[in-house]
Amino acid sequence: MIPTLRVILRLALRNLREHRSKTIIIGTIVALGIAVLVAGNSLVEASARGIRTSFIDTYTADVMVSGRTDSDLSVFGFPPQSFTEEIPRIGSYQTVFERLEADSAVTAVSPQLTGNAVVHVDEEQNEDFFALLLGVDSSSYTATFPAAIDIVNGAFPADAAAPFLMLQENQVELYEERLGVAVSVGSPVLVTSFGGGGIRRRELTVSGVFRFRQQTPGLEQVALVDAQSFRSLQGLVVSAGLVELSAAETEMLGATDLDAMFGSEEFGAIEQSEPQANLSEEAVLSLFDSVERVELVIDRGAWHFLLLRLSDPSQAARKIDELNTYFEREGIGAQATDWRDASGGFSSLATAVQLIFTILIAIIAVVAVIIITNTLVISLIERTSEIGTMRALGARRSFVFRMFVMETLFISWVFGAAGIVLGALIVVVVDSLGIRTENEFLLILFGGEQLTATLSGFSVLLSALIVTGIGVLASVFPVLLALRIQPIRAVQVEQ
Amino acid sequence: MPIVTLRNVKKDYQLGDVTVPAVRGIDLDIEAGDFISIAGPSGSGKTTILNLIGCIDTPTEGAVAIESAETSTLDDRALTDLRHRHIGFIFQSFNLVPVLDVYENIEFPLLLGYERLSKEERHARIEELIGEVGLADHTRHRPNELSGGQRQRVAIARALVTHPKIVLADEPTANLDSATGQQIIELMKRINAERDSTFIFSTHDPEIVGIANHVVRLHDGLITENSRV
Ligand SMILES: Nc1ncnc2c1ncn2[C@@H]1O[C@H](COP(=O)(O)OP(=O)(O)OP(=O)(O)O)[C@@H](O)[C@H]1O
Ligand SMILES: [Mg+2]
């Protein structure tokens, strides 16, 4: 057996050397193919990881708990097509919160409210700016997202119950550029919200200007606001539990437009909110006496989300299952999802990058298979008489098969290894170049401001597997042809 | 007992819609040790007959038996084994493996997984044959570094290395000048005498036909003469 293998190896090596152009064509395809795969895989992996960590660290945390819904709900709310849908509140909030606080696997919990608003900066000028309000509790927010923001100016108020409004630096710059008005700590801005079936307007004072460490295109308008201001803006009133409101009453509450009643856009005419107002039965009962009293029934337990950091983020899926089972069992109107769902359309960008890369690979693979097959068939035709002779001399089909497989394997290994080295080199070079971008699309693609690539054993292995697959696929037809060469071909010259 | 038996052998080739009868019913016995010449004009069926005896082609009708073994019932694997065990081939165009040198070409049939020979045994066999065909000085030459006559000598040594009972040679001298051709035939004749193997060769050359001890003449796919000297 060993002399047979040795002669097969010898034939394969010498034929590869003899048919140099064929070897070089196939070898180059294999080497470049694997280099592209290794480098591409590393980039895509790094980009996916970048997107993942930047979302988890900035917006979604490891697990998102929300109210129950069948629609796609992210921490940014419903997607544009379901814009009018109201974000469900977490049912039995206190129970859920306590359950999570007691969970040893959960290291931090940040409750959040999400809603859209319009910011009116200067009363003199009729220009509004869109804002995506995140209603948060400042201390839980900071604990859950310690690396999310840098505060450029101002601060969260020391009093946890105090109202606040934190604007992003880029928005403040935008206001100044567009209106020529410098908004800074202490500036009053008029915030209009159209959640909860009505339009409400509040004057809020800017308490700080911040910057997200990881900038995400499409999320420039995110602003942070205290929960009570948010609820007041959105009309999140007690609807169940403390008081029972009839459907008609709820509708009335929702439809109540305080500002429309005051009928003026003047700042001074705006009724100032008193978020700290006590919720009492008396207040509820007097609900319909005065529209001002609506503020009194603000549901302080109304939260859209609870964002959890886990001690072991890799256990997120298990924790999600566990929580969902718990919600189900207890009949709690809540659900848990992972960062992917929580980031909504943004995580699908990572998927899109991967998809584009996969399509690219498929195209490269098909082209490679065609070229390699073609080259092998041509070389096979040249060697028909040689193979026929071998068959006449007693070479079995298995011998011919092994001879071809040996050639293909040898090409794959040698040039594949060269390709892996080349791919790794590309990765190292790209990484050391420190290519940075401000471009929005590239930001997403890179998964951050800097293009990084990490060479992982997985991507090398995957690439090797794909290239082997290409080699095998490309060899099938030529090898079948070779096996069909009859010994008579030793003496029959193809005309 | 004849080493090769052909009984009512017919071979048709299909050329599109046309059936070309190459061999039209042949009975032939070849005895062990014969040095037999298949003669006849171009297109008379010489190559066809040799291919049938060599088991690289199958008859349309009739039976071919090698060492009393009927070949029509054998599958590809069994025919391959039979060729390796019993038949040595010498081709008109030499058909050496271009990437192997003289020594390796001769060694090739011994490396196909049949014989269990030690390296020393193989070496002895090959060196002996190289000496016999007069190529001791060219052991490490590739086929493209050899003359036509030298190539055919390599082919003869390769055909003999497995010690086959039958050696087939279809116009072994056609690609050689007549003097070289004569030498090749004489070499074959000498080996035939020394080794007691059966040589079956075809030729156009009347002078070469004269060296044979058994002459079969073909015309239009039929035997017109079958004579022993
Ligand atoms: N593969 C084939 N396909 C079709 N016809 C063939 C084939 N091989 C041989 N023939 C035909 O069969 C007949 C016999 O051919 P064969 O090659 O046996 O003759 P030959 O005696 O060897 O001739 P030559 O002296 O020219 O080599 C010829 O008419 C030839 O044209
Ligand atoms: Mg012929």
mmCIF file of C-alpha atoms and ligand atoms in Angstrom, chain A residues 492, chain B residues 11 13-15 20-23 40-49 92 170-171 202 204 218, ligand 1:
data_model
loop_
_atom_site.group_PDB
_atom_site.id
_atom_site.type_symbol
_atom_site.label_atom_id
_atom_site.label_comp_id
_atom_site.label_asym_id
_atom_site.label_seq_id
_atom_site.Cartn_x
_atom_site.Cartn_y
_atom_site.Cartn_z
ATOM 1 C CA GLN A 492 -7.441 5.820 -29.326
ATOM 2 C CA LYS B 11 -16.626 -6.379 -33.560
ATOM 3 C CA TYR B 13 -18.017 0.089 -34.490
ATOM 4 C CA GLN B 14 -20.815 2.548 -34.508
ATOM 5 C CA LEU B 15 -20.039 5.689 -36.480
ATOM 6 C CA VAL B 20 -18.624 -0.412 -39.326
ATOM 7 C CA PRO B 21 -17.795 -4.108 -39.093
ATOM 8 C CA ALA B 22 -14.097 -4.153 -38.080
ATOM 9 C CA VAL B 23 -13.878 -7.856 -37.306
ATOM 10 C CA GLY B 40 -2.756 -7.188 -43.142
ATOM 11 C CA PRO B 41 -3.478 -3.933 -44.949
ATOM 12 C CA SER B 42 -4.644 -0.800 -43.224
ATOM 13 C CA GLY B 43 -8.170 -1.128 -41.899
ATOM 14 C CA SER B 44 -8.127 -4.927 -41.961
ATOM 15 C CA GLY B 45 -8.766 -5.190 -38.214
ATOM 16 C CA LYS B 46 -5.299 -5.781 -36.690
ATOM 17 C CA THR B 47 -5.617 -3.190 -33.959
ATOM 18 C CA THR B 48 -9.135 -4.306 -33.175
ATOM 19 C CA ILE B 49 -8.022 -7.894 -32.647
ATOM 20 C CA GLN B 92 2.759 2.209 -31.116
ATOM 21 C CA ASP B 170 0.372 -3.018 -31.994
ATOM 22 C CA GLU B 171 2.753 -1.844 -34.702
ATOM 23 C CA SER B 202 0.912 -6.453 -35.645
ATOM 24 C CA HIS B 204 2.757 -3.762 -42.065
ATOM 25 C CA LEU B 218 -6.268 -10.392 -42.094
HETATM 26 N N1 LIG C 1 -13.078 3.597 -32.796
HETATM 27 C C1 LIG C 1 -13.503 3.274 -34.055
HETATM 28 N N2 LIG C 1 -14.656 3.801 -34.484
HETATM 29 C C2 LIG C 1 -15.121 3.527 -35.696
HETATM 30 N N3 LIG C 1 -14.496 2.741 -36.550
HETATM 31 C C3 LIG C 1 -13.334 2.191 -36.199
HETATM 32 C C4 LIG C 1 -12.767 2.435 -34.925
HETATM 33 N N4 LIG C 1 -11.610 1.758 -34.816
HETATM 34 C C5 LIG C 1 -11.464 1.123 -35.990
HETATM 35 N N5 LIG C 1 -12.481 1.379 -36.796
HETATM 36 C C6 LIG C 1 -12.670 0.836 -38.102
HETATM 37 O O1 LIG C 1 -12.562 -0.566 -38.013
HETATM 38 C C7 LIG C 1 -11.810 -1.068 -39.097
HETATM 39 C C8 LIG C 1 -10.619 -1.803 -38.570
HETATM 40 O O2 LIG C 1 -9.779 -0.917 -37.911
HETATM 41 P P1 LIG C 1 -8.384 -1.308 -37.253
HETATM 42 O O3 LIG C 1 -7.882 -0.111 -36.556
HETATM 43 O O4 LIG C 1 -8.579 -2.545 -36.484
HETATM 44 O O5 LIG C 1 -7.498 -1.586 -38.542
HETATM 45 P P2 LIG C 1 -5.943 -1.829 -38.624
HETATM 46 O O6 LIG C 1 -5.792 -3.083 -39.346
HETATM 47 O O7 LIG C 1 -5.356 -1.696 -37.305
HETATM 48 O O8 LIG C 1 -5.503 -0.617 -39.541
HETATM 49 P P3 LIG C 1 -4.109 0.197 -39.510
HETATM 50 O O9 LIG C 1 -3.145 -0.692 -40.207
HETATM 51 O O10 LIG C 1 -4.415 1.405 -40.318
HETATM 52 O O11 LIG C 1 -3.799 0.455 -38.119
HETATM 53 C C9 LIG C 1 -11.435 0.113 -39.946
HETATM 54 O O12 LIG C 1 -12.349 0.215 -41.018
HETATM 55 C C10 LIG C 1 -11.575 1.292 -39.033
HETATM 56 O O13 LIG C 1 -11.963 2.429 -39.772
#
